[in-house]
Coordinates of C-alpha atoms in Angstrom, one line a residue:
Chain N
M195 CA -4.8 -10.7 20.5
A196 CA -3.6 -14.2 19.8
G197 CA -0.9 -14.2 17.3
V198 CA -0.1 -10.5 17.2
K199 CA 3.5 -11.1 17.9
K200 CA 3.6 -13.2 14.8
L201 CA 1.9 -10.5 12.8
T202 CA 3.9 -8.2 10.5
T203 CA 2.3 -5.0 9.2
I204 CA 3.0 -3.6 5.8
I205 CA 1.6 -0.2 4.7
M206 CA 1.5 0.5 1.0
A207 CA 2.3 4.2 0.5
G208 CA 4.0 4.4 -2.9
G209 CA 1.2 5.4 -5.2
K210 CA 1.5 8.5 -7.3
G211 CA -1.9 9.9 -6.4
E212 CA -2.4 11.4 -9.9
R213 CA -6.1 12.0 -9.3
L214 CA -5.3 14.2 -6.4
F215 CA -3.1 16.5 -8.5
P216 CA -2.1 19.3 -7.8
L217 CA -2.0 18.4 -4.1
T218 CA 0.3 15.4 -4.8
R219 CA 2.6 17.1 -7.4
D220 CA 5.5 17.2 -4.9
K221 CA 4.4 14.8 -2.2
A222 CA 3.3 11.2 -1.6
K223 CA -0.5 10.9 -1.3
P224 CA -0.3 9.5 2.3
A225 CA 1.8 12.6 3.2
I226 CA -0.8 15.2 2.3
T227 CA -2.5 17.3 4.9
F228 CA -5.9 16.0 6.1
G229 CA -8.3 17.2 8.8
G230 CA -6.2 20.3 9.6
I231 CA -3.5 18.7 11.7
Y232 CA -3.0 15.2 10.2
R233 CA -1.4 13.6 7.2
I234 CA -3.6 10.9 5.6
I235 CA -1.3 8.1 6.7
D236 CA -1.8 9.2 10.4
F237 CA -5.2 7.4 10.4
T238 CA -3.7 4.0 9.3
L239 CA -0.7 4.4 11.7
S240 CA -3.0 5.5 14.6
N241 CA -5.1 2.4 13.9
C242 CA -2.0 0.3 14.1
V243 CA -0.7 1.8 17.3
N244 CA -4.1 1.8 18.9
S245 CA -4.4 -1.9 18.0
G246 CA -1.1 -2.7 19.7
L247 CA 0.8 -3.2 16.4
R248 CA 4.3 -1.9 16.6
R249 CA 6.2 -3.7 13.9
I250 CA 5.4 -1.7 10.8
Y251 CA 7.0 -1.4 7.4
V252 CA 5.9 1.5 5.2
L253 CA 6.6 0.9 1.5
S254 CA 7.2 4.2 -0.1
Q255 CA 8.1 5.2 -3.7
Y256 CA 6.7 8.4 -5.3
G257 CA 7.6 11.5 -3.3
S258 CA 9.1 9.4 -0.6
F259 CA 11.0 12.2 1.1
S260 CA 7.7 14.0 2.1
L261 CA 6.7 10.7 3.8
D262 CA 10.0 10.0 5.4
L263 CA 10.1 13.5 6.8
H264 CA 6.6 13.1 8.3
L265 CA 7.4 9.7 9.8
K266 CA 10.5 11.3 11.4
L267 CA 8.6 14.3 12.7
A268 CA 5.4 12.6 13.9
W269 CA 6.1 8.9 14.3
D270 CA 9.6 8.6 15.7
I271 CA 8.0 6.9 18.7
M272 CA 9.1 3.3 18.5
H273 CA 12.0 1.6 20.3
P274 CA 13.8 -0.7 17.9
D275 CA 15.7 -2.2 20.8
L276 CA 12.4 -3.5 22.1
G277 CA 11.6 -5.0 18.7
E278 CA 9.2 -2.3 17.6
F279 CA 9.7 -0.1 14.6
I280 CA 8.2 2.0 11.8
Y281 CA 10.6 1.6 8.8
S282 CA 10.1 3.4 5.6
I283 CA 11.3 1.4 2.6
P284 CA 11.6 2.8 -0.9
P285 CA 12.3 0.3 -3.7
Q286 CA 15.7 -1.1 -2.7
Q287 CA 16.7 -2.4 -6.2
I288 CA 18.8 -5.1 -4.7
H289 CA 17.3 -8.0 -6.8
T290 CA 16.0 -5.9 -9.7
S291 CA 16.6 -2.5 -11.2
R292 CA 12.9 -1.7 -11.6
W293 CA 10.5 0.4 -9.5
Y294 CA 7.4 -1.2 -7.8
R295 CA 5.2 -2.3 -10.7
G296 CA 2.1 -2.7 -8.4
T297 CA 1.0 -3.4 -4.8
A298 CA 1.9 -7.1 -5.1
D299 CA 5.3 -6.3 -6.6
C300 CA 6.0 -4.2 -3.5
I301 CA 5.8 -7.4 -1.5
Y302 CA 7.7 -9.5 -4.0
Q303 CA 10.6 -7.0 -4.0
N304 CA 10.7 -7.1 -0.2
L305 CA 10.4 -10.9 0.3
N306 CA 13.7 -10.7 2.2
L307 CA 11.9 -8.7 5.0
L308 CA 9.4 -11.5 5.4
E309 CA 12.2 -14.0 5.4
Q310 CA 13.9 -12.1 8.3
E311 CA 10.6 -11.6 10.2
R312 CA 9.1 -15.0 9.6
P313 CA 5.7 -13.9 10.7
S314 CA 2.7 -16.3 10.9
H315 CA 0.4 -13.7 9.3
V316 CA 0.9 -10.4 7.4
L317 CA -1.4 -7.4 7.7
I318 CA -1.4 -5.3 4.5
L319 CA -2.8 -1.8 4.7
S320 CA -3.0 1.3 2.5
G321 CA -1.6 4.6 3.5
D322 CA -4.4 6.7 2.0
H323 CA -7.5 5.6 3.8
V324 CA -9.5 7.3 6.5
Y325 CA -11.2 5.0 9.0
Q326 CA -11.0 3.7 12.6
L327 CA -10.5 -0.1 12.9
D328 CA -9.1 -2.2 15.6
Y329 CA -7.2 -4.7 13.5
N330 CA -7.5 -7.3 16.3
E331 CA -11.2 -7.6 15.4
M332 CA -10.2 -8.5 11.9
L333 CA -7.3 -10.8 13.1
D334 CA -9.7 -12.7 15.4
F335 CA -12.1 -13.2 12.5
H336 CA -9.2 -14.3 10.3
L337 CA -7.8 -16.8 12.9
S338 CA -11.2 -18.1 13.9
R339 CA -11.9 -19.2 10.3
D340 CA -8.5 -20.5 9.8
S341 CA -8.4 -18.3 6.8
D342 CA -5.7 -18.1 4.1
M343 CA -6.6 -14.5 3.3
T344 CA -9.2 -12.2 4.8
V345 CA -10.2 -9.0 3.1
A346 CA -11.9 -6.2 4.9
A347 CA -15.0 -4.9 3.1
V348 CA -17.6 -2.3 3.6
M349 CA -21.2 -2.3 2.6
V350 CA -22.5 0.1 0.0
P351 CA -26.1 0.3 -1.2
R352 CA -26.4 -2.3 -4.0
V353 CA -27.6 0.3 -6.5
E354 CA -24.3 2.2 -6.1
G355 CA -22.2 -0.9 -6.4
S356 CA -21.6 -0.7 -10.1
S357 CA -18.8 1.8 -9.7
F358 CA -16.8 -0.4 -7.3
G359 CA -15.0 -3.7 -7.2
I360 CA -17.6 -5.9 -5.5
I361 CA -17.0 -9.0 -3.4
K362 CA -19.6 -11.8 -3.6
V363 CA -19.8 -13.7 -0.4
N364 CA -21.9 -16.7 0.9
Q365 CA -23.7 -17.0 4.2
A366 CA -20.4 -18.0 5.9
A367 CA -18.6 -14.9 4.6
T368 CA -16.5 -17.0 2.2
V369 CA -15.5 -15.0 -0.8
E370 CA -17.0 -16.6 -3.9
D371 CA -16.2 -14.0 -6.5
F372 CA -14.6 -10.7 -7.2
L373 CA -16.4 -8.5 -9.7
E374 CA -14.9 -5.3 -11.1
K375 CA -17.7 -2.7 -11.6
P376 CA -20.5 -5.2 -12.2
A377 CA -23.6 -4.0 -14.0
D378 CA -25.8 -5.9 -11.5
P379 CA -23.9 -6.1 -8.2
P380 CA -24.7 -9.1 -6.0
G381 CA -26.3 -8.3 -2.6
L382 CA -25.3 -9.8 0.7
P383 CA -27.0 -13.0 1.5
D384 CA -28.5 -11.6 4.7
N385 CA -28.8 -8.0 3.5
P386 CA -29.7 -8.0 -0.2
D387 CA -30.0 -4.2 -0.6
F388 CA -26.2 -3.9 0.2
S389 CA -23.1 -5.1 -1.6
L390 CA -19.6 -5.5 -0.2
V391 CA -16.7 -3.3 -1.5
S392 CA -13.1 -4.2 -0.8
M393 CA -11.3 -1.8 1.5
G394 CA -7.8 -2.8 0.3
V395 CA -7.0 -4.1 3.8
Y396 CA -5.9 -7.7 3.9
I397 CA -4.6 -10.3 6.4
F398 CA -2.7 -13.2 4.8
R399 CA -1.3 -16.4 6.2
A400 CA 2.3 -15.6 5.5
E401 CA 3.2 -18.7 3.6
V402 CA 0.1 -18.3 1.4
L403 CA 1.1 -14.7 0.7
V404 CA 4.6 -15.6 -0.4
E405 CA 3.3 -18.4 -2.7
E406 CA 0.7 -16.2 -4.3
I407 CA 3.1 -13.3 -4.7
I408 CA 5.7 -15.4 -6.4
K409 CA 3.1 -17.0 -8.6
D410 CA 1.9 -13.6 -9.7
A411 CA 5.5 -12.3 -10.2
K412 CA 6.0 -14.9 -12.8
K413 CA 2.9 -14.0 -14.8
K414 CA 3.8 -11.6 -17.7
A415 CA 0.2 -10.5 -18.2
S416 CA -0.3 -9.5 -14.5
S417 CA -0.6 -5.9 -13.4
H418 CA 0.8 -7.2 -10.0
D419 CA -2.0 -5.7 -8.0
F420 CA -3.7 -7.2 -5.0
G421 CA -7.2 -6.2 -6.0
K422 CA -6.9 -7.0 -9.7
D423 CA -4.6 -10.0 -9.7
I424 CA -3.8 -11.7 -6.3
I425 CA -7.2 -11.9 -4.8
P426 CA -9.1 -13.0 -7.9
Q427 CA -6.4 -15.8 -8.5
M428 CA -7.0 -17.0 -4.9
V429 CA -10.8 -17.1 -4.9
G430 CA -12.0 -20.7 -5.2
R431 CA -8.5 -22.2 -4.6
K432 CA -7.8 -20.8 -1.2
K433 CA -9.8 -20.1 2.0
V434 CA -10.7 -16.5 1.3
F435 CA -13.1 -14.6 3.7
A436 CA -14.5 -11.1 3.8
F437 CA -14.6 -9.2 7.1
N438 CA -17.6 -7.0 7.1
F439 CA -16.7 -3.6 8.5
Q440 CA -20.0 -2.9 10.2
D441 CA -21.2 -1.6 13.6
A442 CA -23.2 -3.6 16.2
G443 CA -26.4 -2.5 14.5
G444 CA -25.3 -3.9 11.1
R445 CA -24.7 -0.5 9.6
P446 CA -21.5 0.1 7.5
R447 CA -18.8 1.8 9.5
Y448 CA -16.9 4.9 8.1
W449 CA -14.2 4.1 5.6
R450 CA -13.0 6.4 2.8
D451 CA -10.4 6.0 0.1
I452 CA -9.0 9.5 -0.5
G453 CA -8.5 8.9 -4.2
L454 CA -10.1 11.9 -5.8
L455 CA -10.1 15.6 -5.0
D456 CA -13.9 15.5 -4.5
A457 CA -13.5 12.6 -2.1
Y458 CA -10.8 14.6 -0.3
F459 CA -13.2 17.5 0.0
K460 CA -16.2 15.4 1.0
A461 CA -14.2 13.5 3.7
H462 CA -13.5 16.9 5.3
Q463 CA -17.1 17.8 5.3
D464 CA -17.7 14.4 7.1
L465 CA -15.6 15.7 10.0
L466 CA -17.9 18.6 10.7
G467 CA -21.2 19.1 12.6
S468 CA -22.5 18.0 16.0
E469 CA -22.7 14.4 14.8
P470 CA -20.0 14.0 12.2
A471 CA -19.9 11.0 9.9
F472 CA -16.3 10.5 11.1
E473 CA -15.6 11.4 14.8
L474 CA -12.1 12.7 15.7
F475 CA -13.2 13.3 19.3
D476 CA -12.9 9.7 20.5
P477 CA -10.7 9.4 23.6
A478 CA -10.6 5.7 23.2
W479 CA -9.1 5.9 19.7
P480 CA -6.7 8.9 19.6
M481 CA -5.4 9.9 16.2
R482 CA -1.7 10.8 16.5
N483 CA -0.2 13.6 14.5
R484 CA 2.9 15.8 14.4
P485 CA 3.3 17.6 17.7
L486 CA 3.6 21.4 17.2
V487 CA 4.6 24.2 19.6
L488 CA 2.0 26.8 18.9
P489 CA -0.1 29.3 20.8
P490 CA -3.9 28.9 21.1
S491 CA -6.0 30.2 18.3
K492 CA -7.2 33.7 18.6
Y493 CA -10.6 35.1 17.7
V494 CA -10.3 38.9 17.5
A495 CA -13.3 41.1 17.0
A496 CA -11.7 44.3 15.7
G497 CA -14.7 46.2 14.8
S498 CA -16.3 43.6 12.4
P499 CA -18.2 40.5 13.7
V500 CA -16.3 37.2 14.1
S501 CA -18.2 34.1 13.4
V502 CA -17.2 30.4 13.4
E503 CA -19.7 27.7 12.7
D504 CA -19.2 23.9 12.2
A505 CA -15.4 24.2 11.8
L506 CA -12.2 22.5 12.9
I507 CA -9.6 25.2 13.8
A508 CA -6.1 24.1 14.6
S509 CA -3.7 25.9 17.0
G510 CA -2.0 29.2 16.1
C511 CA -4.8 30.6 14.0
L512 CA -6.0 34.2 14.0
I513 CA -9.7 34.6 13.1
E514 CA -11.1 38.1 12.5
G515 CA -13.7 37.2 9.9
T516 CA -16.3 34.5 9.2
V517 CA -15.6 30.8 9.0
R518 CA -18.2 28.2 8.2
R519 CA -18.1 24.4 7.6
S520 CA -14.3 24.6 7.1
V521 CA -11.1 22.9 8.3
L522 CA -8.2 25.2 9.1
S523 CA -4.6 24.0 9.7
P524 CA -2.2 25.6 12.1
G525 CA -1.3 29.2 11.7
V526 CA -4.1 30.2 9.3
K527 CA -5.1 33.9 9.4
V528 CA -8.6 35.1 8.3
G529 CA -8.7 38.9 8.1
P530 CA -11.5 41.2 9.1
G531 CA -14.7 40.9 7.0
A532 CA -13.3 37.8 5.2
Q533 CA -15.7 34.9 4.5
V534 CA -14.4 31.3 4.4
D535 CA -17.2 28.9 3.5
E536 CA -16.7 25.1 3.0
C537 CA -12.9 25.5 2.7
I538 CA -9.9 23.5 3.5
L539 CA -7.0 25.8 4.4
W540 CA -3.5 24.3 4.9
D541 CA -0.9 25.6 7.3
N542 CA -0.2 29.4 7.4
V543 CA -2.7 30.3 4.6
E544 CA -3.5 34.0 5.0
V545 CA -6.9 35.3 3.8
G546 CA -6.9 39.0 3.4
A547 CA -9.6 41.4 4.7
G548 CA -12.8 41.1 2.9
A549 CA -11.8 38.2 0.7
R550 CA -14.5 35.6 0.0
L551 CA -13.7 32.0 -0.4
R552 CA -16.3 29.2 -1.1
R553 CA -15.5 25.5 -1.6
V554 CA -11.7 26.1 -2.0
I555 CA -8.8 23.9 -1.0
I556 CA -5.7 26.0 -0.5
E557 CA -2.2 24.7 0.0
D558 CA 0.1 25.9 2.8
G559 CA 1.5 29.4 2.8
V560 CA -0.7 30.9 0.1
K561 CA -1.6 34.5 0.7
V562 CA -5.1 35.5 -0.6
P563 CA -5.1 39.3 -1.2
P564 CA -7.7 41.5 0.5
G565 CA -11.0 41.5 -1.3
F566 CA -10.0 38.5 -3.5
N567 CA -12.8 36.1 -4.5
I568 CA -12.4 32.4 -5.2
G569 CA -15.3 29.9 -5.7
H570 CA -17.9 32.4 -6.8
N571 CA -17.2 32.5 -10.5
R572 CA -16.9 29.1 -12.1
R573 CA -15.5 30.3 -15.4
A574 CA -12.9 32.6 -13.8
D575 CA -11.8 29.9 -11.4
A576 CA -11.5 27.2 -14.1
Q577 CA -9.1 29.5 -16.0
R578 CA -6.8 30.0 -13.0
F579 CA -7.1 26.9 -10.9
T580 CA -8.0 23.2 -10.9
L581 CA -11.7 22.9 -10.7
T582 CA -13.3 19.6 -9.8
E583 CA -16.5 18.0 -11.2
N584 CA -18.3 19.0 -8.0
G585 CA -17.1 22.6 -8.2
V586 CA -14.3 22.5 -5.7
V587 CA -11.4 24.9 -6.5
V588 CA -7.8 23.8 -5.7
V589 CA -5.2 26.5 -5.2
P590 CA -1.7 25.2 -5.1
N591 CA 1.2 27.1 -3.5
N592 CA 3.2 27.5 -6.6
V593 CA 0.9 30.4 -7.8
R594 CA 0.9 34.0 -6.8
L595 CA -2.5 35.5 -6.4
E596 CA -2.6 39.1 -7.7
E597 CA -5.1 41.7 -6.4
Chain R
M159 CA 18.5 -27.0 -29.1
K160 CA 17.7 -25.8 -25.6
N161 CA 20.4 -24.0 -23.6
I162 CA 20.9 -24.8 -20.0
L163 CA 23.3 -23.0 -17.6
V164 CA 24.7 -25.1 -14.8
V165 CA 26.0 -22.9 -11.9
D166 CA 28.1 -24.8 -9.3
D167 CA 31.4 -24.2 -7.6
D168 CA 32.1 -27.9 -7.6
E169 CA 33.9 -28.9 -10.7
A170 CA 32.9 -32.6 -10.5
I171 CA 29.2 -31.6 -10.4
R172 CA 29.7 -29.3 -13.4
I173 CA 31.4 -32.0 -15.4
L174 CA 28.8 -34.6 -14.4
L175 CA 25.8 -32.4 -15.3
Q176 CA 27.4 -31.2 -18.5
E177 CA 28.0 -34.8 -19.7
E178 CA 24.6 -36.1 -18.6
L179 CA 22.5 -33.3 -20.0
T180 CA 24.5 -33.1 -23.2
D181 CA 23.6 -36.8 -23.7
E182 CA 20.0 -35.8 -23.2
G183 CA 20.3 -33.5 -26.2
Y184 CA 20.8 -30.1 -24.4
N185 CA 23.4 -27.5 -25.0
V186 CA 25.1 -27.0 -21.6
L187 CA 27.0 -23.9 -20.4
T188 CA 28.6 -23.7 -17.0
A189 CA 29.6 -21.1 -14.5
T190 CA 31.7 -21.5 -11.4
N191 CA 30.1 -18.7 -9.4
A192 CA 26.9 -16.6 -9.2
R193 CA 28.5 -13.4 -10.6
D194 CA 29.6 -15.1 -13.8
A195 CA 26.2 -16.7 -14.0
L196 CA 24.4 -13.4 -13.8
K197 CA 26.6 -12.1 -16.7
M198 CA 25.7 -15.1 -18.7
V199 CA 22.0 -14.8 -18.0
E200 CA 22.2 -11.3 -19.4
T201 CA 24.1 -12.2 -22.5
E202 CA 23.3 -15.8 -23.4
P203 CA 19.9 -17.1 -24.8
L204 CA 19.1 -19.5 -22.0
D205 CA 16.1 -21.8 -21.5
L206 CA 16.9 -23.0 -17.9
V207 CA 19.3 -22.4 -15.0
I208 CA 20.4 -25.1 -12.6
L209 CA 21.7 -23.3 -9.6
D210 CA 23.7 -24.5 -6.6
I211 CA 23.0 -22.7 -3.3
R212 CA 26.2 -22.9 -1.2
M213 CA 28.8 -21.1 -3.3
P214 CA 31.6 -18.7 -2.2
G215 CA 30.9 -15.0 -2.9
M216 CA 27.2 -14.8 -3.8
D217 CA 25.0 -17.8 -2.8
G218 CA 22.3 -19.2 -4.9
L219 CA 19.4 -17.8 -2.9
E220 CA 20.9 -14.3 -3.4
A221 CA 21.4 -14.9 -7.1
L222 CA 17.9 -16.3 -7.7
P223 CA 15.9 -13.1 -7.5
R224 CA 18.6 -11.3 -9.4
I225 CA 18.4 -13.9 -12.2
L226 CA 14.6 -13.5 -12.2
G227 CA 15.0 -9.7 -12.3
L228 CA 17.2 -10.0 -15.3
K229 CA 15.2 -12.5 -17.3
E230 CA 11.6 -12.6 -16.2
G231 CA 10.1 -16.1 -16.5
L232 CA 13.4 -17.9 -17.0
P233 CA 13.0 -21.3 -15.2
V234 CA 15.4 -22.0 -12.4
I235 CA 16.1 -25.3 -10.6
L236 CA 17.8 -25.0 -7.2
N237 CA 20.1 -28.0 -7.0
T238 CA 21.7 -28.4 -3.6
A239 CA 23.0 -31.0 -1.2
Y240 CA 20.9 -29.5 1.6
S241 CA 17.2 -29.8 2.1
Q242 CA 16.9 -27.1 4.8
Y243 CA 16.9 -24.2 2.3
Q244 CA 13.4 -25.3 1.1
E245 CA 12.1 -23.5 4.2
S246 CA 13.5 -20.2 3.0
F247 CA 10.9 -17.9 1.3
M248 CA 13.6 -16.9 -1.2
S249 CA 13.9 -20.5 -2.4
W250 CA 10.2 -20.5 -3.2
A251 CA 10.8 -18.3 -6.2
A252 CA 12.6 -21.2 -7.9
D253 CA 10.6 -23.4 -10.2
A254 CA 11.9 -26.6 -8.6
Y255 CA 14.1 -27.6 -5.6
V256 CA 16.1 -30.8 -6.2
V257 CA 18.4 -32.2 -3.5
K258 CA 21.6 -33.5 -5.0
S259 CA 21.8 -37.2 -5.5
S260 CA 23.9 -39.7 -7.4
D261 CA 20.6 -40.6 -9.2
L262 CA 19.9 -37.8 -11.6
T263 CA 16.4 -39.0 -12.6
E264 CA 14.5 -36.3 -10.6
L265 CA 16.7 -33.5 -11.9
K266 CA 16.4 -34.7 -15.5
D267 CA 12.7 -35.0 -15.2
K268 CA 12.4 -31.5 -13.8
V269 CA 14.7 -30.2 -16.6
K270 CA 12.5 -31.8 -19.2
E271 CA 9.3 -30.6 -17.7
L272 CA 10.5 -27.0 -17.4
V273 CA 12.2 -26.5 -20.7
E274 CA 9.2 -28.0 -22.5
R275 CA 6.7 -25.8 -20.5

């Protein structure tokens, strides 16, 4: 853990999350419900706390109140008098009257924070990723190579690499090139069937970060983005390394960017089953969330059979029907004879008796009338709701479902 | 003719720089404090700012990002009697940092380099 005291952590949490609409229509993307009892940012914050990092700035912008509220309710655990904190910072507009123009501009507009902190290194994270990483592993890698900037990267099969930003590395893990959606992605030197994709997780030597951010801020043509502008301008000029996020067997570890509704849905499916792709049941790496005072969930067989298979059920639920491959937030009610299949139901959703739901995401508080069907008729669903490419239906809570 | 704004609370420095830079062929405007300077950055067509750091009211390091916020890409030279501000991250946003000296060669060279860039 050498150098941790001199490490400042900054979490980017200001994006609008337009591709997650309607879930993000009134909230910041990092503040949306995930995995029943979490908000997406809980994964990154839990990684920080589990890694012993307790000096954290969260840069917010769009829908910042939803994020502030969550940080207050779930993460008011630091003691600023001991030098630890989680501070949420919207654009302060002290030096300029504009909003954040990109991830790099977030840092530029907050250079005064780095001036006050004077860290040796800066860890830059994103508030909308799901993964478990001990940042000390990455920091040790960064320090051992005397790196100016280290980017965490995960392997994807080379044939799938054309839809990502790909990092070309040499045998020593030095970054040689950044390629945006290359037609023929380069493989890894020791694993040619796989390519490296940036995770948007960076450790910078603080002085280098400041230099590069200022240089970028003066470029009119820049989009002021770490991935698009800062990293490419450093490759070849600075010591840039890629930290391969892999397990001891050389397999890619679990990391997901929750950027699209289908990715949001798929990442929930990854939580389910006896050997889930992403394991929440790891006592060594607890994921914190907002503490709630709720009774245990109840499973009541009132005449009709109750069945729950491959599901995550939060506290305070009442299940009288069938639930399969689904994730239920606190206080959800599933009535007698109702069928909930591959669904994500947010807090206090009520599914009426005999209703049938298949591949549906429902926002908090929605009441599905008895006998109502969603997810069984593509055309009807598309007329009423958001329907994704993969056939997932999204029901926001600003609609009223009529029988 | 290129327009240069000299921001300094010290009258002797303002007069010196105005005379010397006018001789070099520049049109020189002056401001006695950062607040007036910010107004001029907004209203005057400037090609360069020479900015003192220690000034009453708002200092140069506070004014610098505001100047850049108002006129993106406007070159700024920090011109101060003190070298220690070079360590401040905020000073890194300037295009040059010149420690005040009776010999104006370095400052003039930087001015020339930046206005012609």
